[in-house]
Coordinates of N, CA, C and O in Angstrom, one line a residue:
M26 N 0.8 -1.2 0.0 CA 0.0 0.0 0.0 C 0.9 1.3 0.0 O 1.8 1.3 0.7
A27 N 0.5 2.2 -0.8 CA 1.2 3.5 -0.8 C 0.7 4.3 0.4 O -0.4 4.1 1.0
P28 N 1.6 5.3 0.9 CA 1.2 6.1 2.1 C -0.1 6.8 1.9 O -0.8 7.0 2.9
T29 N -0.4 7.2 0.7 CA -1.7 7.9 0.5 C -2.9 7.0 0.7 O -3.9 7.5 1.0
E30 N -2.7 5.7 0.4 CA -3.8 4.8 0.6 C -4.0 4.5 2.1 O -5.1 4.3 2.6
I31 N -2.9 4.6 2.9 CA -3.0 4.3 4.3 C -3.6 5.6 5.0 O -4.3 5.4 6.0
G32 N -3.2 6.7 4.6 CA -3.7 8.0 5.2 C -2.4 8.7 5.7 O -1.4 8.1 6.1
H33 N -2.5 10.0 5.8 CA -1.4 10.8 6.2 C -0.9 10.6 7.6 O 0.3 10.7 7.9
D34 N -1.8 10.2 8.5 CA -1.4 9.9 9.9 C -0.4 8.8 10.0 O 0.4 8.7 11.0
F35 N -0.4 7.8 9.1 CA 0.4 6.7 9.2 C 1.6 6.7 8.2 O 2.4 5.8 8.2
A36 N 1.6 7.7 7.3 CA 2.6 7.8 6.3 C 4.0 7.9 6.9 O 5.0 7.4 6.4
W37 N 4.1 8.5 8.1 CA 5.4 8.7 8.7 C 6.1 7.4 9.1 O 7.3 7.3 9.1
R38 N 5.3 6.3 9.3 CA 5.9 5.0 9.6 C 6.7 4.4 8.5 O 7.5 3.6 8.7
L39 N 6.4 4.9 7.3 CA 7.0 4.3 6.1 C 8.2 5.1 5.7 O 9.0 4.7 4.8
M40 N 8.4 6.3 6.3 CA 9.6 7.2 6.0 C 10.9 6.7 6.6 O 10.8 6.2 7.8
P41 N 12.0 6.8 6.0 CA 13.2 6.4 6.6 C 13.6 7.4 7.7 O 13.3 8.6 7.6
V42 N 14.1 6.9 8.8 CA 14.5 7.8 9.9 C 15.9 7.6 10.3 O 16.5 6.5 10.1
Q43 N 16.5 8.6 10.8 CA 17.9 8.6 11.2 C 17.9 8.6 12.7 O 17.8 9.6 13.3
I44 N 18.1 7.4 13.3 CA 18.1 7.3 14.8 C 19.4 6.6 15.2 O 19.6 5.5 14.7
K45 N 20.2 7.2 16.0 CA 21.4 6.6 16.4 C 21.5 6.8 17.9 O 21.1 7.8 18.5
S46 N 22.0 5.8 18.6 CA 22.2 6.0 20.1 C 23.6 5.5 20.4 O 24.0 4.4 20.1
T47 N 24.4 6.4 21.0 CA 25.8 6.0 21.4 C 26.0 5.8 22.9 O 27.0 5.5 23.3
K48 N 24.9 6.1 23.7 CA 25.1 6.1 25.1 C 24.6 4.8 25.8 O 24.6 4.7 27.0
G49 N 24.0 3.9 25.0 CA 23.5 2.7 25.6 C 22.1 2.9 26.1 O 21.5 2.0 26.6
N50 N 21.5 4.1 26.0 CA 20.1 4.3 26.3 C 19.2 3.7 25.3 O 19.6 3.5 24.1
K51 N 18.0 3.5 25.6 CA 17.0 3.1 24.6 C 16.9 4.2 23.6 O 16.9 5.4 24.0
M52 N 16.8 3.8 22.3 CA 16.8 4.9 21.3 C 15.5 5.7 21.4 O 14.5 5.2 21.7
F53 N 15.7 7.0 21.2 CA 14.6 7.9 21.1 C 13.9 7.8 19.8 O 14.5 7.8 18.8
E54 N 12.6 7.5 19.9 CA 11.8 7.3 18.7 C 10.6 8.3 18.7 O 10.0 8.5 19.8
H55 N 10.3 8.9 17.6 CA 9.1 9.8 17.6 C 8.6 9.8 16.2 O 9.4 9.7 15.2
K56 N 7.3 10.0 16.0 CA 6.7 10.1 14.7 C 7.2 11.2 13.8 O 7.2 11.1 12.6
N57 N 7.7 12.3 14.4 CA 8.2 13.4 13.7 C 9.7 13.3 13.3 O 10.2 14.2 12.6
L58 N 10.4 12.3 13.7 CA 11.8 12.1 13.3 C 11.8 11.7 11.8 O 11.2 10.6 11.5
D59 N 12.4 12.5 10.9 CA 12.4 12.1 9.5 C 13.8 12.1 8.9 O 14.0 11.8 7.8
G60 N 14.8 12.4 9.7 CA 16.2 12.4 9.3 C 16.6 13.7 8.6 O 17.8 13.9 8.3
T61 N 15.7 14.6 8.3 CA 16.0 15.9 7.6 C 15.6 17.1 8.5 O 16.5 17.9 8.9
W62 N 14.3 17.2 8.7 CA 13.8 18.3 9.5 C 14.0 18.1 11.0 O 14.2 19.0 11.7
N63 N 13.8 16.9 11.4 CA 14.0 16.5 12.8 C 14.8 15.2 12.8 O 14.4 14.2 12.2
R64 N 15.9 15.2 13.6 CA 16.7 14.0 13.6 C 17.5 13.9 15.0 O 17.6 14.9 15.7
V65 N 18.0 12.7 15.3 CA 18.8 12.5 16.4 C 20.2 12.4 16.0 O 20.5 11.7 15.0
V66 N 21.1 13.2 16.6 CA 22.5 13.2 16.2 C 23.3 12.6 17.3 O 23.2 12.9 18.5
S67 N 24.2 11.6 17.0 CA 25.0 11.0 18.0 C 26.1 12.0 18.5 O 26.5 12.9 17.8
T68 N 26.5 11.8 19.8 CA 27.5 12.6 20.4 C 28.4 11.7 21.3 O 27.9 10.7 21.8
S69 N 29.6 12.1 21.5 CA 30.5 11.4 22.4 C 30.7 12.2 23.7 O 31.5 11.9 24.5
D70 N 30.0 13.4 23.8 CA 30.1 14.2 25.0 C 29.6 13.5 26.2 O 28.3 13.3 26.3
A71 N 30.4 13.1 27.1 CA 30.0 12.3 28.3 C 29.1 13.1 29.2 O 28.3 12.5 30.0
Y72 N 29.1 14.4 29.2 CA 28.3 15.2 30.1 C 26.8 15.3 29.7 O 26.0 15.7 30.5
L73 N 26.5 14.9 28.5 CA 25.2 14.8 28.0 C 24.5 13.5 28.4 O 25.1 12.5 28.4
S74 N 23.2 13.6 28.8 CA 22.4 12.5 29.2 C 22.0 11.5 28.1 O 21.4 10.5 28.4
G75 N 22.3 11.8 26.9 CA 21.9 11.0 25.8 C 22.4 11.7 24.5 O 23.4 12.5 24.6
D76 N 21.8 11.4 23.4 CA 22.2 12.1 22.2 C 21.5 13.4 22.0 O 20.9 13.9 23.0
I77 N 21.7 14.0 20.9 CA 21.2 15.4 20.6 C 20.0 15.3 19.6 O 20.1 14.6 18.6
L78 N 19.0 16.1 19.9 CA 17.8 16.3 19.0 C 18.1 17.5 18.2 O 18.3 18.6 18.8
E79 N 18.1 17.4 16.9 CA 18.3 18.5 16.0 C 17.0 18.8 15.2 O 16.5 17.9 14.6
T80 N 16.5 20.1 15.3 CA 15.3 20.4 14.6 C 15.5 21.6 13.7 O 16.5 22.4 13.9
R81 N 14.6 21.8 12.8 CA 14.7 23.0 11.9 C 13.2 23.5 11.7 O 12.3 22.7 11.8
D82 N 13.1 24.8 11.6 CA 11.8 25.3 11.2 C 11.5 24.8 9.8 O 12.3 24.9 8.9
M83 N 10.3 24.3 9.6 CA 9.9 23.7 8.3 C 9.4 24.8 7.4 O 8.2 24.9 7.1
V84 N 10.3 25.6 6.9 CA 10.1 26.7 5.9 C 10.9 26.4 4.7 O 12.1 26.0 4.8
G85 N 10.4 26.6 3.6 CA 11.2 26.4 2.4 C 11.3 24.9 2.0 O 10.7 24.0 2.6
T86 N 12.1 24.6 1.0 CA 12.3 23.3 0.5 C 13.8 22.8 0.6 O 14.1 21.7 0.2
E87 N 14.6 23.7 1.2 CA 16.1 23.3 1.3 C 16.5 23.3 2.7 O 17.1 24.3 3.2
P88 N 16.3 22.2 3.4 CA 16.6 22.2 4.9 C 18.1 22.5 5.2 O 18.4 23.1 6.2
E89 N 19.0 22.2 4.2 CA 20.4 22.4 4.4 C 20.8 23.9 4.5 O 21.9 24.3 4.8
R90 N 19.8 24.8 4.1 CA 20.0 26.2 4.2 C 19.3 26.9 5.3 O 19.2 28.1 5.4
I91 N 18.8 26.1 6.3 CA 18.0 26.6 7.4 C 18.8 26.3 8.7 O 19.3 25.2 8.9
A92 N 18.9 27.3 9.6 CA 19.6 27.1 10.8 C 19.0 26.0 11.6 O 17.8 25.7 11.5
R93 N 19.8 25.4 12.5 CA 19.4 24.2 13.2 C 19.4 24.5 14.7 O 20.3 25.2 15.2
M94 N 18.3 24.1 15.4 CA 18.3 24.1 16.8 C 18.6 22.7 17.4 O 18.1 21.8 16.9
Q95 N 19.5 22.7 18.3 CA 19.9 21.4 18.9 C 19.4 21.4 20.4 O 19.6 22.5 21.1
F96 N 18.9 20.3 20.8 CA 18.5 20.1 22.2 C 19.2 18.9 22.8 O 19.4 17.9 22.1
A97 N 19.5 19.0 24.1 CA 20.1 17.9 24.8 C 19.7 18.0 26.3 O 19.1 19.0 26.7
V98 N 20.0 17.0 27.0 CA 19.8 17.0 28.5 C 21.1 16.9 29.2 O 21.9 16.0 28.9
I99 N 21.3 17.8 30.1 CA 22.5 17.7 31.0 C 22.0 17.6 32.4 O 21.3 18.5 32.9
G100 N 22.3 16.4 33.1 CA 21.7 16.2 34.4 C 20.2 16.0 34.2 O 19.8 15.1 33.5
Q101 N 19.4 16.9 34.7 CA 18.0 16.8 34.5 C 17.5 18.1 33.8 O 16.3 18.4 33.8
R102 N 18.4 18.8 33.2 CA 18.1 20.1 32.6 C 18.1 20.1 31.1 O 19.1 19.6 30.5
L103 N 17.0 20.5 30.5 CA 17.0 20.6 29.0 C 17.8 21.8 28.6 O 17.7 22.9 29.2
V104 N 18.7 21.6 27.6 CA 19.5 22.7 27.1 C 19.4 22.8 25.6 O 18.9 21.9 24.9
E105 N 19.7 24.0 25.1 CA 19.6 24.2 23.6 C 20.8 25.1 23.1 O 21.4 25.8 23.9
R106 N 21.0 25.0 21.8 CA 21.9 25.8 21.1 C 21.5 25.9 19.7 O 20.8 25.0 19.1
C107 N 21.9 27.0 19.0 CA 21.6 27.2 17.6 C 22.8 27.1 16.7 O 23.9 27.7 17.1
L108 N 22.7 26.3 15.7 CA 23.8 26.1 14.7 C 23.4 26.7 13.4 O 22.3 26.7 13.0
P109 N 24.4 27.1 12.6 CA 24.1 27.6 11.3 C 23.6 26.5 10.3 O 23.9 25.3 10.6
P110 N 23.1 26.8 9.2 CA 22.8 25.8 8.2 C 24.0 25.1 7.7 O 25.1 25.7 7.7
E111 N 23.9 23.8 7.4 CA 25.1 23.1 6.9 C 25.7 23.7 5.7 O 26.9 23.6 5.5
A112 N 24.9 24.4 4.9 CA 25.4 25.0 3.7 C 26.5 26.1 4.0 O 27.3 26.4 3.2
L113 N 26.4 26.6 5.2 CA 27.4 27.7 5.6 C 28.5 27.1 6.4 O 29.7 27.3 6.0
S114 N 28.2 26.3 7.4 CA 29.3 25.8 8.3 C 28.7 25.0 9.4 O 27.5 25.0 9.6
E115 N 29.6 24.4 10.2 CA 29.1 23.7 11.4 C 29.1 24.7 12.6 O 28.6 24.3 13.7
T116 N 29.8 25.8 12.5 CA 29.9 26.8 13.6 C 29.6 28.2 13.0 O 29.8 28.4 11.8
W117 N 29.3 29.1 13.9 CA 29.1 30.5 13.5 C 30.4 31.2 13.2 O 31.4 30.9 13.9
A118 N 30.5 32.1 12.3 CA 31.7 32.8 12.0 C 32.4 33.5 13.2 O 33.6 33.4 13.4
Q119 N 31.6 34.1 14.1 CA 32.1 34.8 15.2 C 32.7 33.8 16.3 O 33.4 34.3 17.2
D120 N 32.4 32.5 16.2 CA 32.9 31.6 17.2 C 34.2 30.9 16.8 O 34.7 30.1 17.5
A121 N 34.8 31.4 15.8 CA 36.2 30.9 15.4 C 36.3 29.4 15.4 O 37.2 28.8 16.0
G122 N 35.3 28.7 14.8 CA 35.4 27.2 14.8 C 35.0 26.5 16.0 O 35.1 25.2 16.0
K123 N 34.5 27.1 17.0 CA 34.1 26.5 18.3 C 32.6 26.4 18.3 O 31.9 27.3 17.9
L124 N 32.0 25.3 18.8 CA 30.6 25.1 18.8 C 30.0 26.0 19.9 O 30.7 26.3 20.9
P125 N 28.8 26.5 19.7 CA 28.1 27.4 20.7 C 28.0 26.6 22.0 O 27.8 25.4 22.0
W126 N 27.9 27.3 23.1 CA 27.6 26.7 24.4 C 26.2 26.4 24.5 O 25.3 26.9 23.7
W127 N 25.8 25.5 25.4 CA 24.4 25.2 25.7 C 23.8 26.2 26.6 O 24.4 26.5 27.6
D128 N 22.6 26.6 26.3 CA 21.8 27.5 27.2 C 20.7 26.6 27.8 O 20.1 25.8 27.2
S129 N 20.5 26.9 29.1 CA 19.4 26.2 29.8 C 18.1 26.7 29.3 O 17.9 27.9 29.0
V130 N 17.1 25.8 29.1 CA 15.8 26.2 28.6 C 15.0 26.4 29.9 O 14.8 25.6 30.7
K131 N 14.6 27.7 30.0 CA 13.9 28.1 31.3 C 12.5 27.4 31.5 O 12.2 27.0 32.6
N132 N 11.8 27.3 30.4 CA 10.4 26.7 30.5 C 10.3 25.7 29.4 O 9.8 25.9 28.3
P133 N 10.8 24.5 29.7 CA 10.7 23.4 28.6 C 9.2 23.1 28.2 O 8.3 23.3 29.1
P134 N 9.0 22.8 27.0 CA 7.7 22.5 26.5 C 7.1 21.3 27.2 O 7.9 20.4 27.6
H135 N 5.8 21.2 27.3 CA 5.2 20.0 27.9 C 4.6 19.1 26.9 O 4.1 18.0 27.2
M136 N 4.6 19.5 25.6 CA 4.1 18.6 24.5 C 5.0 18.7 23.3 O 5.7 19.7 23.1
G137 N 4.9 17.7 22.5 CA 5.7 17.7 21.2 C 7.0 17.0 21.3 O 7.3 16.4 22.3
I138 N 7.7 17.0 20.2 CA 8.9 16.2 20.1 C 10.0 16.6 21.1 O 10.7 15.8 21.6
I139 N 10.1 17.9 21.4 CA 11.1 18.4 22.3 C 10.8 18.0 23.7 O 11.6 17.5 24.5
A140 N 9.5 18.1 24.1 CA 9.1 17.6 25.4 C 9.3 16.1 25.6 O 9.8 15.6 26.6
D141 N 9.0 15.3 24.5 CA 9.2 13.9 24.6 C 10.7 13.5 24.7 O 11.0 12.6 25.4
F142 N 11.5 14.2 23.9 CA 12.9 14.0 24.0 C 13.5 14.3 25.4 O 14.3 13.6 25.9
N143 N 13.0 15.4 25.9 CA 13.4 15.8 27.3 C 13.1 14.8 28.3 O 13.9 14.3 29.1
S144 N 11.9 14.3 28.3 CA 11.4 13.2 29.2 C 12.2 11.9 29.0 O 12.6 11.3 29.9
H145 N 12.4 11.6 27.7 CA 13.1 10.3 27.4 C 14.5 10.3 28.0 O 15.0 9.3 28.4
N146 N 15.2 11.5 28.0 CA 16.6 11.6 28.5 C 16.6 12.0 30.0 O 17.7 12.4 30.5
G147 N 15.5 12.0 30.7 CA 15.6 12.3 32.2 C 15.5 13.7 32.5 O 15.7 14.1 33.7
G148 N 15.1 14.6 31.6 CA 15.0 16.0 31.9 C 13.7 16.3 32.6 O 12.7 15.7 32.4
L149 N 13.8 17.3 33.5 CA 12.6 17.8 34.2 C 11.9 18.8 33.4 O 12.5 19.5 32.6
H150 N 10.6 19.0 33.7 CA 9.8 20.1 33.0 C 10.0 21.4 33.7 O 9.8 22.4 33.1
R151 N 10.4 21.4 34.9 CA 10.6 22.6 35.7 C 11.8 22.4 36.6 O 11.8 21.5 37.5
I152 N 12.8 23.2 36.5 CA 14.0 23.2 37.4 C 13.7 24.3 38.5 O 13.5 25.5 38.1
P153 N 13.7 23.9 39.7 CA 13.5 25.0 40.8 C 14.6 26.0 40.7 O 15.7 25.7 40.6
F154 N 14.2 27.3 40.9 CA 15.1 28.4 40.8 C 15.9 28.4 42.1 O 15.4 28.3 43.2
D155 N 17.2 28.5 42.0 CA 18.2 28.6 43.1 C 19.0 29.8 43.0 O 19.9 29.9 42.2
A156 N 18.6 30.9 43.7 CA 19.3 32.2 43.5 C 20.8 32.1 43.9 O 21.6 32.9 43.4
N157 N 21.2 31.1 44.7 CA 22.6 31.0 45.1 C 23.4 30.1 44.1 O 24.6 30.1 44.2
H158 N 22.7 29.5 43.2 CA 23.4 28.6 42.2 C 22.5 28.6 40.9 O 21.9 27.6 40.6
N159 N 22.4 29.7 40.2 CA 21.5 29.9 39.1 C 22.3 29.5 37.8 O 23.0 30.3 37.2
V160 N 22.1 28.2 37.4 CA 22.8 27.7 36.2 C 22.0 28.1 35.0 O 20.9 27.8 34.8
V161 N 22.7 28.9 34.1 CA 22.1 29.4 32.9 C 22.6 28.8 31.6 O 22.0 29.0 30.6
G162 N 23.6 27.9 31.8 CA 24.1 27.2 30.6 C 25.3 26.4 30.9 O 25.7 26.2 32.1
F163 N 25.9 25.8 29.9 CA 27.1 24.9 30.0 C 28.1 25.3 29.0 O 27.8 25.4 27.8
A164 N 29.4 25.3 29.4 CA 30.5 25.6 28.5 C 30.9 24.4 27.7 O 30.3 23.3 27.8
S165 N 32.0 24.5 26.9 CA 32.4 23.5 26.0 C 32.6 22.1 26.6 O 32.4 21.1 25.9
D166 N 33.1 22.0 27.8 CA 33.4 20.7 28.4 C 32.3 20.3 29.4 O 32.6 19.5 30.3
G167 N 31.1 21.0 29.3 CA 30.0 20.7 30.2 C 30.1 21.4 31.6 O 29.3 21.1 32.5
E168 N 31.0 22.4 31.7 CA 31.1 23.2 32.9 C 29.9 24.1 33.1 O 29.4 24.7 32.1
E169 N 29.4 24.1 34.3 CA 28.2 25.0 34.6 C 28.6 26.5 34.4 O 29.6 26.9 34.9
I170 N 27.7 27.2 33.8 CA 27.8 28.7 33.7 C 26.7 29.2 34.7 O 25.5 28.9 34.5
V171 N 27.2 29.9 35.7 CA 26.3 30.4 36.8 C 26.2 31.9 36.7 O 27.2 32.6 36.5
L172 N 25.0 32.4 36.9 CA 24.7 33.8 36.9 C 24.4 34.2 38.3 O 23.5 33.7 38.9
G173 N 25.2 35.1 38.9 CA 24.9 35.6 40.2 C 25.3 37.1 40.4 O 26.4 37.5 40.0
K174 N 24.4 37.9 40.8 CA 24.6 39.3 41.0 C 25.1 40.0 39.8 O 26.0 40.8 39.8
G175 N 24.5 39.6 38.6 CA 24.8 40.2 37.4 C 26.2 39.8 36.7 O 26.6 40.4 35.8
V176 N 26.8 38.7 37.2 CA 28.1 38.3 36.7 C 28.0 36.8 36.4 O 27.4 36.0 37.1
Y177 N 28.4 36.5 35.2 CA 28.5 35.1 34.7 C 29.8 34.5 35.1 O 30.9 35.1 34.9
T178 N 29.8 33.3 35.6 CA 31.0 32.6 36.1 C 31.0 31.2 35.6 O 30.0 30.5 35.6
V179 N 32.2 30.7 35.2 CA 32.5 29.3 34.9 C 33.9 28.9 35.4 O 34.8 29.8 35.4
T180 N 34.0 27.7 35.8 CA 35.3 27.2 36.2 C 35.7 26.3 35.1 O 35.1 25.2 34.8
R181 N 36.8 26.7 34.4 CA 37.3 25.9 33.2 C 37.8 24.6 33.6 O 38.7 24.5 34.5
K182 N 37.3 23.5 33.0 CA 37.7 22.2 33.4 C 39.2 21.9 33.1 O 39.9 21.2 33.9
S183 N 39.7 22.4 32.0 CA 41.1 22.1 31.6 C 42.1 22.6 32.6 O 43.2 21.9 32.7
D184 N 41.9 23.7 33.3 CA 42.9 24.2 34.2 C 42.4 24.6 35.6 O 43.1 25.0 36.4
G185 N 41.1 24.4 35.8 CA 40.5 24.7 37.1 C 40.3 26.2 37.4 O 40.0 26.6 38.5
K186 N 40.6 27.0 36.4 CA 40.6 28.5 36.6 C 39.1 29.0 36.6 O 38.4 28.7 35.6
E187 N 38.8 29.8 37.6 CA 37.4 30.4 37.6 C 37.5 31.7 36.8 O 38.3 32.6 37.0
L188 N 36.5 31.8 35.8 CA 36.5 33.0 35.0 C 35.1 33.7 35.2 O 34.1 33.0 35.4
S189 N 35.1 35.0 35.2 CA 33.9 35.8 35.4 C 33.8 37.0 34.4 O 34.9 37.5 34.1
A190 N 32.6 37.3 34.0 CA 32.4 38.4 33.1 C 31.0 38.9 33.2 O 30.1 38.2 33.7
A191 N 30.8 40.1 32.7 CA 29.5 40.7 32.7 C 28.5 40.2 31.7 O 27.3 40.3 31.8
S192 N 29.0 39.5 30.6 CA 28.1 38.9 29.6 C 28.7 37.5 29.2 O 29.9 37.2 29.5
Q193 N 27.8 36.7 28.7 CA 28.3 35.4 28.2 C 29.3 35.5 27.1 O 30.2 34.7 27.0
S194 N 29.1 36.5 26.2 CA 30.1 36.6 25.1 C 31.5 37.0 25.6 O 32.5 36.5 25.1
E195 N 31.5 37.9 26.6 CA 32.8 38.2 27.3 C 33.4 37.0 28.0 O 34.6 36.7 27.9
L196 N 32.5 36.2 28.6 CA 33.0 35.0 29.3 C 33.6 34.0 28.3 O 34.6 33.4 28.6
R197 N 32.9 33.9 27.2 CA 33.4 32.9 26.2 C 34.7 33.4 25.6 O 35.6 32.5 25.4
A198 N 34.9 34.7 25.5 CA 36.2 35.2 25.0 C 37.3 34.8 26.0 O 38.4 34.4 25.6
L199 N 37.0 35.0 27.3 CA 38.0 34.7 28.3 C 38.3 33.2 28.3 O 39.4 32.7 28.5
Y200 N 37.3 32.4 28.2 CA 37.4 30.9 28.2 C 38.3 30.4 27.1 O 39.1 29.5 27.4
F201 N 38.2 31.0 25.9 CA 39.0 30.5 24.8 C 40.3 31.2 24.7 O 41.1 30.9 23.8
A202 N 40.6 32.2 25.5 CA 41.8 33.0 25.4 C 43.1 32.2 25.7 O 43.0 31.3 26.5

């Protein structure tokens, strides 16, 4: 039977999907994973609770020309970052070849592929606010970026040095200096 004979609700089951799991977790499966617009990307980053969900806004007909949003779970926290379209590069020009850091998602969705991915990898839907330890993101090696009293702070894993700055972009420059 062709997908049109089955109906559009079941056509997704006949589409090829790209699902990989490198962490030994049960593979994340979802009806919206199609390998192009929504896919799971393998990672070897030990600080992530599973693989990475990569999504794109479904506009146009050339997905390789559309920026990508990536989602992952660190601990119990859903995080995100934005990557340029593959047609441009794997990293943004201003980042000098370094991947963007992960930002904490303040209000994770409760429905849809991102919510399902978050739950699958052990992420919570709501992280209680801790004014004394306000984690706003994660640096390149999974180090917590903490915001306190208007200052961003990270302790660089490679040398144990604590770095602080008034903005995340300034902190990033210090981190890679």
